[in-house]
Amino acid sequence: MAGTFITFEGIDGSGKSTQLRFLANFLRSQGGNVLVTREPGGTPVGLRLRAALLDAQEQVDPLTELLVFAADRAQHVRRVLRPALEAGQIVLSDRYADATKAYQGAGRGFSPELVSEIVELATEGLKPDLTLLFDLSVAESSARTRRRSEGKQRGDRLDSEAADFHTRVREAYLGLAEKEPERFRIIATNGPVEETHERVKDIVVPFLEARGLMVSREPAAAGSRQTRPL
Ligand code: TYD
C-alpha cells in the first residue's frame, strides 16, 4: 500500500498518547500527510463502542469485551485505516491489534490462538509497518493514571484493574516485541517527554525516509538532521 501504518502501544499511563501527538505535530510541520486515529473509537460507531467498553459502571463480560474490541477494529480497518493507507497517508494509531493480544490475551487470559484468530478476522491481515512500544514500570504508570483520573469523576474501567493485570499486559507487550523485532521498537518513557520525543523521531524519520514518505536532505551545517517534505 502507498501509505505507512505506525501503531503506538503500551500499558495505560505509559505516555504513548502524548508522544503520538508530538510526533503528529512534528511530521505535519515537515509537510507530512498524517492521519491520527485510535482504538477503540476511531470511527463514529467505534466511539459508541468505546464509551460502552470503558464505562466503569458497566459489567462487561471478558468475552463481550474481546468481541467488541474486535468489532471496533473491523470498522476501523475497513472504513478508516485501509482507505487512508491506500491514499498514501502516514497513519498513526493510538493502539491496534497488539493491545488485544496483551489485554484480552495475557490480561484476561484468553488463549493466544483464539485471540490471534479473532484479530485476524477483524484486521483481514492488516499489520502495522512499525509499532512503537512505550515502556514504563507498572508502578510509575499507575501513579500517572491515578494523577490523571484525580480530576475526573472516575477512571476508565481498564485503568482501574489491579497491578498484576497491568504487569501481565506489560510482559505480554514485551514478549510480542521480542517475537517480532523487525516491527517493534521499545522506547523507555521514564525520562523527560522531550527526550522521549527525540528518540521517537530518531526511529520514525529514517523509517519514513526509507519509504520515500519524507526525505532528509544534506546534513545541516551544524550537524543536526534536517528533513523536508517530498
Ligand atoms: P486508551 O485509548 O489507550 O486509553 P486512554 O486514552 O484512556 O489512555 O485505551 C483504552 C483502554 O482500552 C486501555 O485500557 C486498553 C484497552 N484496550 C484493550 O483492552 N484491548 C484493545 O484491543 C484495545 C485497542 C484497547
PDB file of N, CA, C and O in Angstrom, residues 112-148:
ATOM      1  N   PRO A 112      -3.793 -17.489  23.276  1.00  0.00           N
ATOM      2  CA  PRO A 112      -3.192 -16.760  22.154  1.00  0.00           C
ATOM      3  C   PRO A 112      -3.792 -17.194  20.814  1.00  0.00           C
ATOM      4  O   PRO A 112      -3.964 -16.371  19.914  1.00  0.00           O
ATOM      5  N   GLU A 113      -4.154 -18.479  20.702  1.00  0.00           N
ATOM      6  CA  GLU A 113      -4.701 -18.977  19.427  1.00  0.00           C
ATOM      7  C   GLU A 113      -6.042 -18.312  19.128  1.00  0.00           C
ATOM      8  O   GLU A 113      -6.293 -17.852  18.018  1.00  0.00           O
ATOM      9  N   LEU A 114      -6.921 -18.292  20.147  1.00  0.00           N
ATOM     10  CA  LEU A 114      -8.238 -17.689  19.956  1.00  0.00           C
ATOM     11  C   LEU A 114      -8.099 -16.194  19.652  1.00  0.00           C
ATOM     12  O   LEU A 114      -8.726 -15.672  18.717  1.00  0.00           O
ATOM     13  N   VAL A 115      -7.255 -15.521  20.417  1.00  0.00           N
ATOM     14  CA  VAL A 115      -7.087 -14.079  20.214  1.00  0.00           C
ATOM     15  C   VAL A 115      -6.539 -13.817  18.809  1.00  0.00           C
ATOM     16  O   VAL A 115      -7.026 -12.930  18.100  1.00  0.00           O
ATOM     17  N   SER A 116      -5.565 -14.620  18.390  1.00  0.00           N
ATOM     18  CA  SER A 116      -4.989 -14.415  17.052  1.00  0.00           C
ATOM     19  C   SER A 116      -6.036 -14.613  15.972  1.00  0.00           C
ATOM     20  O   SER A 116      -6.073 -13.877  14.981  1.00  0.00           O
ATOM     21  N   GLU A 117      -6.901 -15.606  16.165  1.00  0.00           N
ATOM     22  CA  GLU A 117      -7.942 -15.863  15.162  1.00  0.00           C
ATOM     23  C   GLU A 117      -8.897 -14.681  15.049  1.00  0.00           C
ATOM     24  O   GLU A 117      -9.281 -14.270  13.953  1.00  0.00           O
ATOM     25  N   ILE A 118      -9.269 -14.149  16.199  1.00  0.00           N
ATOM     26  CA  ILE A 118     -10.199 -13.024  16.210  1.00  0.00           C
ATOM     27  C   ILE A 118      -9.536 -11.766  15.652  1.00  0.00           C
ATOM     28  O   ILE A 118     -10.150 -11.009  14.896  1.00  0.00           O
ATOM     29  N   VAL A 119      -8.278 -11.584  15.987  1.00  0.00           N
ATOM     30  CA  VAL A 119      -7.534 -10.434  15.449  1.00  0.00           C
ATOM     31  C   VAL A 119      -7.463 -10.542  13.926  1.00  0.00           C
ATOM     32  O   VAL A 119      -7.690  -9.574  13.195  1.00  0.00           O
ATOM     33  N   GLU A 120      -7.185 -11.741  13.445  1.00  0.00           N
ATOM     34  CA  GLU A 120      -7.063 -11.971  12.008  1.00  0.00           C
ATOM     35  C   GLU A 120      -8.392 -11.671  11.295  1.00  0.00           C
ATOM     36  O   GLU A 120      -8.429 -11.024  10.243  1.00  0.00           O
ATOM     37  N   LEU A 121      -9.475 -12.117  11.922  1.00  0.00           N
ATOM     38  CA  LEU A 121     -10.808 -11.873  11.362  1.00  0.00           C
ATOM     39  C   LEU A 121     -11.087 -10.369  11.274  1.00  0.00           C
ATOM     40  O   LEU A 121     -11.553  -9.870  10.251  1.00  0.00           O
ATOM     41  N   ALA A 122     -10.778  -9.652  12.328  1.00  0.00           N
ATOM     42  CA  ALA A 122     -11.102  -8.216  12.372  1.00  0.00           C
ATOM     43  C   ALA A 122     -10.194  -7.395  11.471  1.00  0.00           C
ATOM     44  O   ALA A 122     -10.629  -6.402  10.886  1.00  0.00           O
ATOM     45  N   THR A 123      -8.933  -7.784  11.378  1.00  0.00           N
ATOM     46  CA  THR A 123      -7.969  -6.949  10.633  1.00  0.00           C
ATOM     47  C   THR A 123      -7.848  -7.360   9.173  1.00  0.00           C
ATOM     48  O   THR A 123      -7.261  -6.629   8.384  1.00  0.00           O
ATOM     49  N   GLU A 124      -8.344  -8.528   8.832  1.00  0.00           N
ATOM     50  CA  GLU A 124      -8.158  -9.100   7.489  1.00  0.00           C
ATOM     51  C   GLU A 124      -6.686  -9.053   7.104  1.00  0.00           C
ATOM     52  O   GLU A 124      -6.320  -8.749   5.974  1.00  0.00           O
ATOM     53  N   GLY A 125      -5.858  -9.313   8.110  1.00  0.00           N
ATOM     54  CA  GLY A 125      -4.418  -9.417   7.837  1.00  0.00           C
ATOM     55  C   GLY A 125      -3.670  -8.094   7.795  1.00  0.00           C
ATOM     56  O   GLY A 125      -2.466  -8.087   7.526  1.00  0.00           O
ATOM     57  N   LEU A 126      -4.347  -6.977   8.049  1.00  0.00           N
ATOM     58  CA  LEU A 126      -3.628  -5.692   8.025  1.00  0.00           C
ATOM     59  C   LEU A 126      -2.729  -5.574   9.252  1.00  0.00           C
ATOM     60  O   LEU A 126      -3.201  -5.572  10.386  1.00  0.00           O
ATOM     61  N   LYS A 127      -1.433  -5.465   8.985  1.00  0.00           N
ATOM     62  CA  LYS A 127      -0.446  -5.372  10.069  1.00  0.00           C
ATOM     63  C   LYS A 127       0.230  -4.010  10.046  1.00  0.00           C
ATOM     64  O   LYS A 127       0.424  -3.449   8.969  1.00  0.00           O
ATOM     65  N   PRO A 128       0.625  -3.523  11.204  1.00  0.00           N
ATOM     66  CA  PRO A 128       1.383  -2.263  11.204  1.00  0.00           C
ATOM     67  C   PRO A 128       2.732  -2.469  10.514  1.00  0.00           C
ATOM     68  O   PRO A 128       3.307  -3.555  10.547  1.00  0.00           O
ATOM     69  N   ASP A 129       3.245  -1.394   9.912  1.00  0.00           N
ATOM     70  CA  ASP A 129       4.597  -1.442   9.354  1.00  0.00           C
ATOM     71  C   ASP A 129       5.619  -1.229  10.463  1.00  0.00           C
ATOM     72  O   ASP A 129       6.748  -1.699  10.369  1.00  0.00           O
ATOM     73  N   LEU A 130       5.205  -0.473  11.473  1.00  0.00           N
ATOM     74  CA  LEU A 130       6.098  -0.179  12.595  1.00  0.00           C
ATOM     75  C   LEU A 130       5.241  -0.038  13.851  1.00  0.00           C
ATOM     76  O   LEU A 130       4.163   0.580  13.800  1.00  0.00           O
ATOM     77  N   THR A 131       5.708  -0.615  14.952  1.00  0.00           N
ATOM     78  CA  THR A 131       4.995  -0.477  16.225  1.00  0.00           C
ATOM     79  C   THR A 131       5.954   0.072  17.266  1.00  0.00           C
ATOM     80  O   THR A 131       7.025  -0.497  17.497  1.00  0.00           O
ATOM     81  N   LEU A 132       5.575   1.189  17.850  1.00  0.00           N
ATOM     82  CA  LEU A 132       6.372   1.782  18.921  1.00  0.00           C
ATOM     83  C   LEU A 132       5.755   1.346  20.242  1.00  0.00           C
ATOM     84  O   LEU A 132       4.582   1.617  20.502  1.00  0.00           O
ATOM     85  N   LEU A 133       6.558   0.646  21.029  1.00  0.00           N
ATOM     86  CA  LEU A 133       6.068   0.166  22.324  1.00  0.00           C
ATOM     87  C   LEU A 133       6.661   1.057  23.414  1.00  0.00           C
ATOM     88  O   LEU A 133       7.877   1.070  23.626  1.00  0.00           O
ATOM     89  N   PHE A 134       5.792   1.829  24.061  1.00  0.00           N
ATOM     90  CA  PHE A 134       6.228   2.745  25.119  1.00  0.00           C
ATOM     91  C   PHE A 134       6.219   1.990  26.430  1.00  0.00           C
ATOM     92  O   PHE A 134       5.180   1.471  26.849  1.00  0.00           O
ATOM     93  N   ASP A 135       7.386   1.920  27.038  1.00  0.00           N
ATOM     94  CA  ASP A 135       7.527   1.041  28.187  1.00  0.00           C
ATOM     95  C   ASP A 135       7.906   1.797  29.458  1.00  0.00           C
ATOM     96  O   ASP A 135       8.803   2.639  29.444  1.00  0.00           O
ATOM     97  N   LEU A 136       7.175   1.465  30.504  1.00  0.00           N
ATOM     98  CA  LEU A 136       7.364   2.095  31.805  1.00  0.00           C
ATOM     99  C   LEU A 136       6.967   1.067  32.849  1.00  0.00           C
ATOM    100  O   LEU A 136       6.104   0.219  32.584  1.00  0.00           O
ATOM    101  N   SER A 137       7.557   1.147  34.044  1.00  0.00           N
ATOM    102  CA  SER A 137       7.177   0.169  35.068  1.00  0.00           C
ATOM    103  C   SER A 137       5.705   0.364  35.436  1.00  0.00           C
ATOM    104  O   SER A 137       5.152   1.458  35.277  1.00  0.00           O
ATOM    105  N   VAL A 138       5.104  -0.706  35.932  1.00  0.00           N
ATOM    106  CA  VAL A 138       3.683  -0.641  36.303  1.00  0.00           C
ATOM    107  C   VAL A 138       3.493   0.371  37.443  1.00  0.00           C
ATOM    108  O   VAL A 138       2.517   1.127  37.457  1.00  0.00           O
ATOM    109  N   ALA A 139       4.445   0.424  38.374  1.00  0.00           N
ATOM    110  CA  ALA A 139       4.317   1.369  39.496  1.00  0.00           C
ATOM    111  C   ALA A 139       4.280   2.807  38.983  1.00  0.00           C
ATOM    112  O   ALA A 139       3.414   3.597  39.369  1.00  0.00           O
ATOM    113  N   GLU A 140       5.196   3.126  38.059  1.00  0.00           N
ATOM    114  CA  GLU A 140       5.238   4.507  37.545  1.00  0.00           C
ATOM    115  C   GLU A 140       4.014   4.837  36.699  1.00  0.00           C
ATOM    116  O   GLU A 140       3.464   5.929  36.790  1.00  0.00           O
ATOM    117  N   SER A 141       3.609   3.884  35.868  1.00  0.00           N
ATOM    118  CA  SER A 141       2.459   4.189  35.006  1.00  0.00           C
ATOM    119  C   SER A 141       1.178   4.283  35.840  1.00  0.00           C
ATOM    120  O   SER A 141       0.320   5.121  35.555  1.00  0.00           O
ATOM    121  N   SER A 142       1.053   3.470  36.891  1.00  0.00           N
ATOM    122  CA  SER A 142      -0.150   3.559  37.734  1.00  0.00           C
ATOM    123  C   SER A 142      -0.203   4.904  38.441  1.00  0.00           C
ATOM    124  O   SER A 142      -1.278   5.491  38.590  1.00  0.00           O
ATOM    125  N   ALA A 143       0.963   5.388  38.871  1.00  0.00           N
ATOM    126  CA  ALA A 143       0.988   6.703  39.528  1.00  0.00           C
ATOM    127  C   ALA A 143       0.488   7.759  38.544  1.00  0.00           C
ATOM    128  O   ALA A 143      -0.280   8.645  38.907  1.00  0.00           O
ATOM    129  N   ARG A 144       0.880   7.635  37.274  1.00  0.00           N
ATOM    130  CA  ARG A 144       0.422   8.601  36.268  1.00  0.00           C
ATOM    131  C   ARG A 144      -1.081   8.510  36.037  1.00  0.00           C
ATOM    132  O   ARG A 144      -1.753   9.528  35.960  1.00  0.00           O
ATOM    133  N   THR A 145      -1.602   7.284  35.915  1.00  0.00           N
ATOM    134  CA  THR A 145      -3.050   7.178  35.640  1.00  0.00           C
ATOM    135  C   THR A 145      -3.849   7.646  36.860  1.00  0.00           C
ATOM    136  O   THR A 145      -4.910   8.228  36.698  1.00  0.00           O
ATOM    137  N   ARG A 146      -3.294   7.418  38.053  1.00  0.00           N
ATOM    138  CA  ARG A 146      -4.005   7.905  39.253  1.00  0.00           C
ATOM    139  C   ARG A 146      -4.068   9.425  39.246  1.00  0.00           C
ATOM    140  O   ARG A 146      -5.124  10.006  39.466  1.00  0.00           O
ATOM    141  N   ARG A 147      -2.938  10.056  38.945  1.00  0.00           N
ATOM    142  CA  ARG A 147      -2.918  11.527  38.907  1.00  0.00           C
ATOM    143  C   ARG A 147      -3.894  12.040  37.855  1.00  0.00           C
ATOM    144  O   ARG A 147      -4.622  12.990  38.074  1.00  0.00           O
ATOM    145  N   ARG A 148      -3.905  11.338  36.704  1.00  0.00           N
ATOM    146  CA  ARG A 148      -4.735  11.781  35.587  1.00  0.00           C
ATOM    147  C   ARG A 148      -6.215  11.664  35.936  1.00  0.00           C
ATOM    148  O   ARG A 148      -7.008  12.486  35.520  1.00  0.00           O
TER     149      ARG A 148
END
